[in-house]
Amino acid sequence: MSFSERVLSIEESGIRAIFNLVVRSKDIINLSIGEPDLDTPSYIKDAAKEALDQGFTHYAPTKGYPDLLEAIAQKLKKDNGVDIDPEHEVMVTVGGTQAIFLALTALLREGEEVIIPSPAFVQYFAATKLAGGVPIEVRLNEDYTINPDSIRRAITKRSKLVILNSPSNPTGAVSGREKIEEAVSVAVEHGLMVISDEVYEKFIYEGQHFSPASIPEFKKHVLTVNSLSKAYAMTGWRIGYVAAPPEVIEQMAKVQMYSSACIPSFIQKAAVKALQLKESFFEDVLREYKRRRDSLCSILSESPHLAFSKPSGAFYLFPRIRGINIPSKDLVMQMIKEIGVAVVPGSAFGRLGEGCIRISYANSIDKVEEGARRIVDFLEAASKRSVG
Ligand SMILES: Cc1ncc(COP(=O)(O)O)c(C=O)c1O
C-alpha cells in the first residue's frame, strides 16, 4: 500500500515511544511525563458536569462560544497585555497542539521554511513537515535562551515563520523580554510571521513571562498560542486557543471546520470557569513545582556526568551527559531496564538535542528524589562501562 509522502516523512514522537513503553509498568519511576501530576481542580470538573446537564452536548461554533472567546480576550489583556477583538482575532483549538497545526497548515506554502530554535517541542518539526514546510533547526544560547543572531543567520528567501517557546519544553529556559523582543524584531524586519508558544507561561520560578503580541507593532506578525492543559492540569480535556490577526484566524477556522468541526461544547463551558480561577491557585502549584525542581537539581548536581544550570520555568531539566558516549536513545533504554527510571532522550527534541536527556519533575517529590538518586548511580556505573 502506498501512503502520503508527508506522513511517511515523520516518525512517531520520541516522547510517545517512551510513554507507550512504560505506561503499563507500575514499578517504573516515570520522569518522562510532560503533564502536571495534579488533578484538574474540582471547581472546573463541576462546571463541565453542570454544562452537560444543561444540554451543552451539541456542535459548537467553529471558532468557539462567544463567552469563552470573550473570557480569553480578557485573560490576554489582564495577564499578557495583549489586546484582541474576541470576534475576529481568537479561536479555540484542541489544545496548543492543534493551534500550532492549524497555524502551520494555514500559513505554509510547499517548501517554505520554519525556523525553530532547538532543542524544541517535538511537534514543531512534524507539524511543519505535515503542512508541506521545511523545519530549520537553529541553535539556542548555551543557557538555552533564544539566540536572535542564530535566527537572523538562518533566514533565506524561503523563510516564512519562526516558532518561539518560552518557558521552553524541553529545556525549562525562560528567554526574557529582551531576547524575545529582539528575535521578533528580526522576524518582522524580514517579513516573517512568529508563533509564540506560551503554554508554560504560568510555570516561571525566576523572571517574568513576556508575550510579544503585547507590542502593538508586533501584533500583526504574531500568533499567540496558549492552552489550558498545563496551567489548569487539564491535559486530557484537550482545549487551547490561539490569538492572531483576523485574516490568519479566518484561514485557520476553515481548516478547523474540515478537520474537527469544533471543540466539545461542555468543555468550552468548563474552560470559561477555569479562566476565572484566582492567581493564588497558581501560587500554590508553583511553590510545589519549585520545591521539586530545587530538590532534583540539588541531587543531580552531585553527578560529574551531568552538565546543567537550574532552569527558571516549565517542569523540565535538560542536562547534557558528560563522559558517556552512547546515543541518548540507547542510554534511556538502559536506564529504564536497569534502574526503572524513564526519561526522554534529547534526540527526540531535534538534532541539536542529542547528547542530553529530558527529566520531568511533574511527579511527586518522593519519586523525583528517588529517580534522581538512581540516575546519579546509573551514570556513574555507565561511565565506567563506557570507558572499560
Ligand atoms: C511547548 C509545548 N507547546 C504545546 C504543547 C501542546 O500542549 P496541549 O496540546 O496539551 O495544549 C506542549 C505539550 O506538551 C508543549 O510542551
mmCIF file of N, CA, C and O and ligand atoms in Angstrom, residues 15 34-35 93-100 120-124 164-170 197-200 225-230 234-236 238-241 315-316 349 358, ligand 1:
data_model
loop_
_atom_site.group_PDB
_atom_site.id
_atom_site.type_symbol
_atom_site.label_atom_id
_atom_site.label_comp_id
_atom_site.label_asym_id
_atom_site.label_seq_id
_atom_site.Cartn_x
_atom_site.Cartn_y
_atom_site.Cartn_z
ATOM 1 N N ILE A 15 8.714 11.019 22.535
ATOM 2 C CA ILE A 15 8.128 11.067 23.885
ATOM 3 C C ILE A 15 7.079 9.968 24.007
ATOM 4 O O ILE A 15 7.037 9.211 24.967
ATOM 5 N N GLY A 34 5.096 14.832 30.375
ATOM 6 C CA GLY A 34 5.033 16.265 30.108
ATOM 7 C C GLY A 34 3.708 16.847 30.537
ATOM 8 O O GLY A 34 3.127 17.669 29.832
ATOM 9 N N GLU A 35 3.215 16.384 31.687
ATOM 10 C CA GLU A 35 1.938 16.949 32.145
ATOM 11 C C GLU A 35 1.928 17.019 33.663
ATOM 12 O O GLU A 35 2.578 16.201 34.320
ATOM 13 N N THR A 93 -9.078 25.826 20.236
ATOM 14 C CA THR A 93 -8.499 24.697 19.498
ATOM 15 C C THR A 93 -8.386 23.454 20.392
ATOM 16 O O THR A 93 -8.561 23.543 21.610
ATOM 17 N N VAL A 94 -8.062 22.334 19.769
ATOM 18 C CA VAL A 94 -7.830 21.092 20.526
ATOM 19 C C VAL A 94 -6.423 21.185 21.137
ATOM 20 O O VAL A 94 -5.452 20.665 20.596
ATOM 21 N N GLY A 95 -6.328 21.895 22.236
ATOM 22 C CA GLY A 95 -5.034 22.136 22.883
ATOM 23 C C GLY A 95 -4.149 23.047 22.049
ATOM 24 O O GLY A 95 -4.503 23.441 20.919
ATOM 25 N N GLY A 96 -2.985 23.338 22.601
ATOM 26 C CA GLY A 96 -1.997 24.118 21.860
ATOM 27 C C GLY A 96 -1.544 23.337 20.627
ATOM 28 O O GLY A 96 -1.178 23.923 19.604
ATOM 29 N N THR A 97 -1.567 22.025 20.733
ATOM 30 C CA THR A 97 -1.135 21.163 19.626
ATOM 31 C C THR A 97 -1.897 21.496 18.348
ATOM 32 O O THR A 97 -1.302 21.691 17.284
ATOM 33 N N GLN A 98 -3.216 21.567 18.449
ATOM 34 C CA GLN A 98 -3.979 21.849 17.230
ATOM 35 C C GLN A 98 -3.814 23.298 16.782
ATOM 36 O O GLN A 98 -3.828 23.585 15.579
ATOM 37 N N ALA A 99 -3.616 24.192 17.747
ATOM 38 C CA ALA A 99 -3.406 25.596 17.371
ATOM 39 C C ALA A 99 -2.173 25.701 16.467
ATOM 40 O O ALA A 99 -2.199 26.374 15.429
ATOM 41 N N ILE A 100 -1.106 25.002 16.840
ATOM 42 C CA ILE A 100 0.132 25.031 16.048
ATOM 43 C C ILE A 100 -0.099 24.353 14.694
ATOM 44 O O ILE A 100 0.326 24.840 13.647
ATOM 45 N N ALA A 120 13.723 21.606 20.701
ATOM 46 C CA ALA A 120 12.374 22.193 20.733
ATOM 47 C C ALA A 120 11.305 21.107 20.877
ATOM 48 O O ALA A 120 11.583 19.915 20.674
ATOM 49 N N PHE A 121 10.116 21.568 21.193
ATOM 50 C CA PHE A 121 8.959 20.667 21.331
ATOM 51 C C PHE A 121 8.808 19.858 20.038
ATOM 52 O O PHE A 121 8.789 20.424 18.942
ATOM 53 N N VAL A 122 8.693 18.555 20.185
ATOM 54 C CA VAL A 122 8.695 17.620 19.046
ATOM 55 C C VAL A 122 7.694 17.974 17.948
ATOM 56 O O VAL A 122 7.946 17.764 16.766
ATOM 57 N N GLN A 123 6.565 18.491 18.344
ATOM 58 C CA GLN A 123 5.509 18.720 17.348
ATOM 59 C C GLN A 123 5.903 19.728 16.273
ATOM 60 O O GLN A 123 5.441 19.640 15.137
ATOM 61 N N TYR A 124 6.747 20.706 16.627
ATOM 62 C CA TYR A 124 7.073 21.749 15.656
ATOM 63 C C TYR A 124 7.644 21.147 14.363
ATOM 64 O O TYR A 124 7.323 21.596 13.265
ATOM 65 N N LEU A 164 8.750 30.511 18.528
ATOM 66 C CA LEU A 164 9.411 30.809 19.804
ATOM 67 C C LEU A 164 8.637 30.119 20.926
ATOM 68 O O LEU A 164 7.397 30.048 20.876
ATOM 69 N N ASN A 165 9.367 29.655 21.920
ATOM 70 C CA ASN A 165 8.716 28.945 23.027
ATOM 71 C C ASN A 165 9.414 29.286 24.346
ATOM 72 O O ASN A 165 10.513 28.832 24.599
ATOM 73 N N SER A 166 8.741 30.111 25.127
ATOM 74 C CA SER A 166 9.277 30.469 26.440
ATOM 75 C C SER A 166 8.119 30.580 27.426
ATOM 76 O O SER A 166 7.145 31.263 27.116
ATOM 77 N N PRO A 167 8.223 29.897 28.590
ATOM 78 C CA PRO A 167 9.190 28.905 29.009
ATOM 79 C C PRO A 167 9.202 27.708 28.048
ATOM 80 O O PRO A 167 8.188 27.431 27.414
ATOM 81 N N SER A 168 10.342 27.041 27.992
ATOM 82 C CA SER A 168 10.524 26.035 26.948
ATOM 83 C C SER A 168 10.352 24.594 27.413
ATOM 84 O O SER A 168 10.775 24.202 28.495
ATOM 85 N N ASN A 169 9.749 23.828 26.547
ATOM 86 C CA ASN A 169 9.839 22.377 26.586
ATOM 87 C C ASN A 169 10.780 22.027 25.433
ATOM 88 O O ASN A 169 10.473 22.411 24.294
ATOM 89 N N PRO A 170 11.903 21.404 25.627
ATOM 90 C CA PRO A 170 12.286 20.555 26.764
ATOM 91 C C PRO A 170 13.253 21.186 27.768
ATOM 92 O O PRO A 170 13.630 20.525 28.728
ATOM 93 N N ASP A 197 4.681 30.278 21.377
ATOM 94 C CA ASP A 197 4.046 29.183 22.116
ATOM 95 C C ASP A 197 4.236 29.453 23.608
ATOM 96 O O ASP A 197 5.348 29.344 24.123
ATOM 97 N N GLU A 198 3.138 29.790 24.279
ATOM 98 C CA GLU A 198 3.234 30.259 25.664
ATOM 99 C C GLU A 198 2.531 29.317 26.646
ATOM 100 O O GLU A 198 2.057 29.741 27.700
ATOM 101 N N VAL A 199 2.476 28.027 26.301
ATOM 102 C CA VAL A 199 1.670 27.113 27.121
ATOM 103 C C VAL A 199 2.205 26.928 28.548
ATOM 104 O O VAL A 199 1.471 26.505 29.425
ATOM 105 N N TYR A 200 3.496 27.249 28.775
ATOM 106 C CA TYR A 200 4.049 27.104 30.140
ATOM 107 C C TYR A 200 4.139 28.435 30.869
ATOM 108 O O TYR A 200 4.885 28.567 31.840
ATOM 109 N N VAL A 225 -0.026 31.335 20.982
ATOM 110 C CA VAL A 225 -0.640 30.030 21.257
ATOM 111 C C VAL A 225 -0.624 29.790 22.757
ATOM 112 O O VAL A 225 0.399 29.995 23.410
ATOM 113 N N ASN A 226 -1.760 29.358 23.289
ATOM 114 C CA ASN A 226 -1.798 29.006 24.697
ATOM 115 C C ASN A 226 -2.784 27.858 24.894
ATOM 116 O O ASN A 226 -3.477 27.466 23.951
ATOM 117 N N SER A 227 -2.828 27.361 26.117
ATOM 118 C CA SER A 227 -3.575 26.138 26.364
ATOM 119 C C SER A 227 -3.982 26.074 27.819
ATOM 120 O O SER A 227 -3.306 26.640 28.677
ATOM 121 N N LEU A 228 -5.061 25.347 28.092
ATOM 122 C CA LEU A 228 -5.440 25.152 29.492
ATOM 123 C C LEU A 228 -4.768 23.913 30.077
ATOM 124 O O LEU A 228 -4.840 23.664 31.271
ATOM 125 N N SER A 229 -4.098 23.143 29.202
ATOM 126 C CA SER A 229 -3.531 21.843 29.600
ATOM 127 C C SER A 229 -2.634 21.906 30.822
ATOM 128 O O SER A 229 -2.846 21.194 31.802
ATOM 129 N N LYS A 230 -1.611 22.730 30.739
ATOM 130 C CA LYS A 230 -0.580 22.719 31.794
ATOM 131 C C LYS A 230 -1.007 23.602 32.958
ATOM 132 O O LYS A 230 -0.865 23.233 34.112
ATOM 133 N N MET A 234 -5.214 20.241 32.911
ATOM 134 C CA MET A 234 -6.343 19.810 32.063
ATOM 135 C C MET A 234 -5.852 19.176 30.755
ATOM 136 O O MET A 234 -6.482 19.329 29.714
ATOM 137 N N THR A 235 -4.746 18.453 30.813
ATOM 138 C CA THR A 235 -4.185 17.911 29.565
ATOM 139 C C THR A 235 -5.172 17.027 28.802
ATOM 140 O O THR A 235 -5.236 17.074 27.582
ATOM 141 N N GLY A 236 -5.938 16.224 29.544
ATOM 142 C CA GLY A 236 -6.849 15.279 28.883
ATOM 143 C C GLY A 236 -8.111 15.920 28.341
ATOM 144 O O GLY A 236 -8.887 15.276 27.623
ATOM 145 N N ARG A 238 -8.211 18.551 26.385
ATOM 146 C CA ARG A 238 -7.863 18.980 25.039
ATOM 147 C C ARG A 238 -8.493 20.316 24.662
ATOM 148 O O ARG A 238 -9.345 20.385 23.776
ATOM 149 N N ILE A 239 -8.061 21.339 25.339
ATOM 150 C CA ILE A 239 -8.552 22.669 24.961
ATOM 151 C C ILE A 239 -7.437 23.718 25.079
ATOM 152 O O ILE A 239 -6.695 23.755 26.060
ATOM 153 N N GLY A 240 -7.322 24.508 24.037
ATOM 154 C CA GLY A 240 -6.341 25.578 23.989
ATOM 155 C C GLY A 240 -6.883 26.678 23.092
ATOM 156 O O GLY A 240 -8.067 26.664 22.731
ATOM 157 N N TYR A 241 -6.029 27.620 22.742
ATOM 158 C CA TYR A 241 -6.510 28.713 21.885
ATOM 159 C C TYR A 241 -5.355 29.412 21.203
ATOM 160 O O TYR A 241 -4.188 29.237 21.580
ATOM 161 N N PHE A 315 8.497 22.459 33.672
ATOM 162 C CA PHE A 315 8.832 21.475 34.706
ATOM 163 C C PHE A 315 9.802 20.424 34.173
ATOM 164 O O PHE A 315 9.630 19.232 34.383
ATOM 165 N N TYR A 316 10.802 20.938 33.441
ATOM 166 C CA TYR A 316 11.794 20.045 32.836
ATOM 167 C C TYR A 316 13.213 20.514 33.135
ATOM 168 O O TYR A 316 13.470 21.706 33.277
ATOM 169 N N PHE A 349 14.009 15.760 20.630
ATOM 170 C CA PHE A 349 13.687 17.191 20.508
ATOM 171 C C PHE A 349 14.496 17.885 19.421
ATOM 172 O O PHE A 349 14.714 19.092 19.476
ATOM 173 N N ARG A 358 15.880 14.590 28.780
ATOM 174 C CA ARG A 358 14.889 15.468 29.416
ATOM 175 C C ARG A 358 14.310 14.766 30.634
ATOM 176 O O ARG A 358 13.762 13.678 30.524
HETATM 177 C C1 LIG B 1 5.914 23.579 24.218
HETATM 178 C C2 LIG B 1 4.587 22.931 24.071
HETATM 179 N N1 LIG B 1 3.675 23.507 23.269
HETATM 180 C C3 LIG B 1 2.461 22.983 23.091
HETATM 181 C C4 LIG B 1 2.090 21.822 23.735
HETATM 182 C C5 LIG B 1 0.728 21.299 23.467
HETATM 183 O O1 LIG B 1 0.016 21.013 24.599
HETATM 184 P P1 LIG B 1 -1.563 20.857 24.546
HETATM 185 O O2 LIG B 1 -1.932 20.397 23.188
HETATM 186 O O3 LIG B 1 -1.882 19.840 25.589
HETATM 187 O O4 LIG B 1 -2.112 22.196 24.836
HETATM 188 C C6 LIG B 1 3.005 21.164 24.567
HETATM 189 C C7 LIG B 1 2.678 19.888 25.206
HETATM 190 O O5 LIG B 1 3.461 19.207 25.796
HETATM 191 C C8 LIG B 1 4.285 21.744 24.748
HETATM 192 O O6 LIG B 1 5.186 21.177 25.538
#
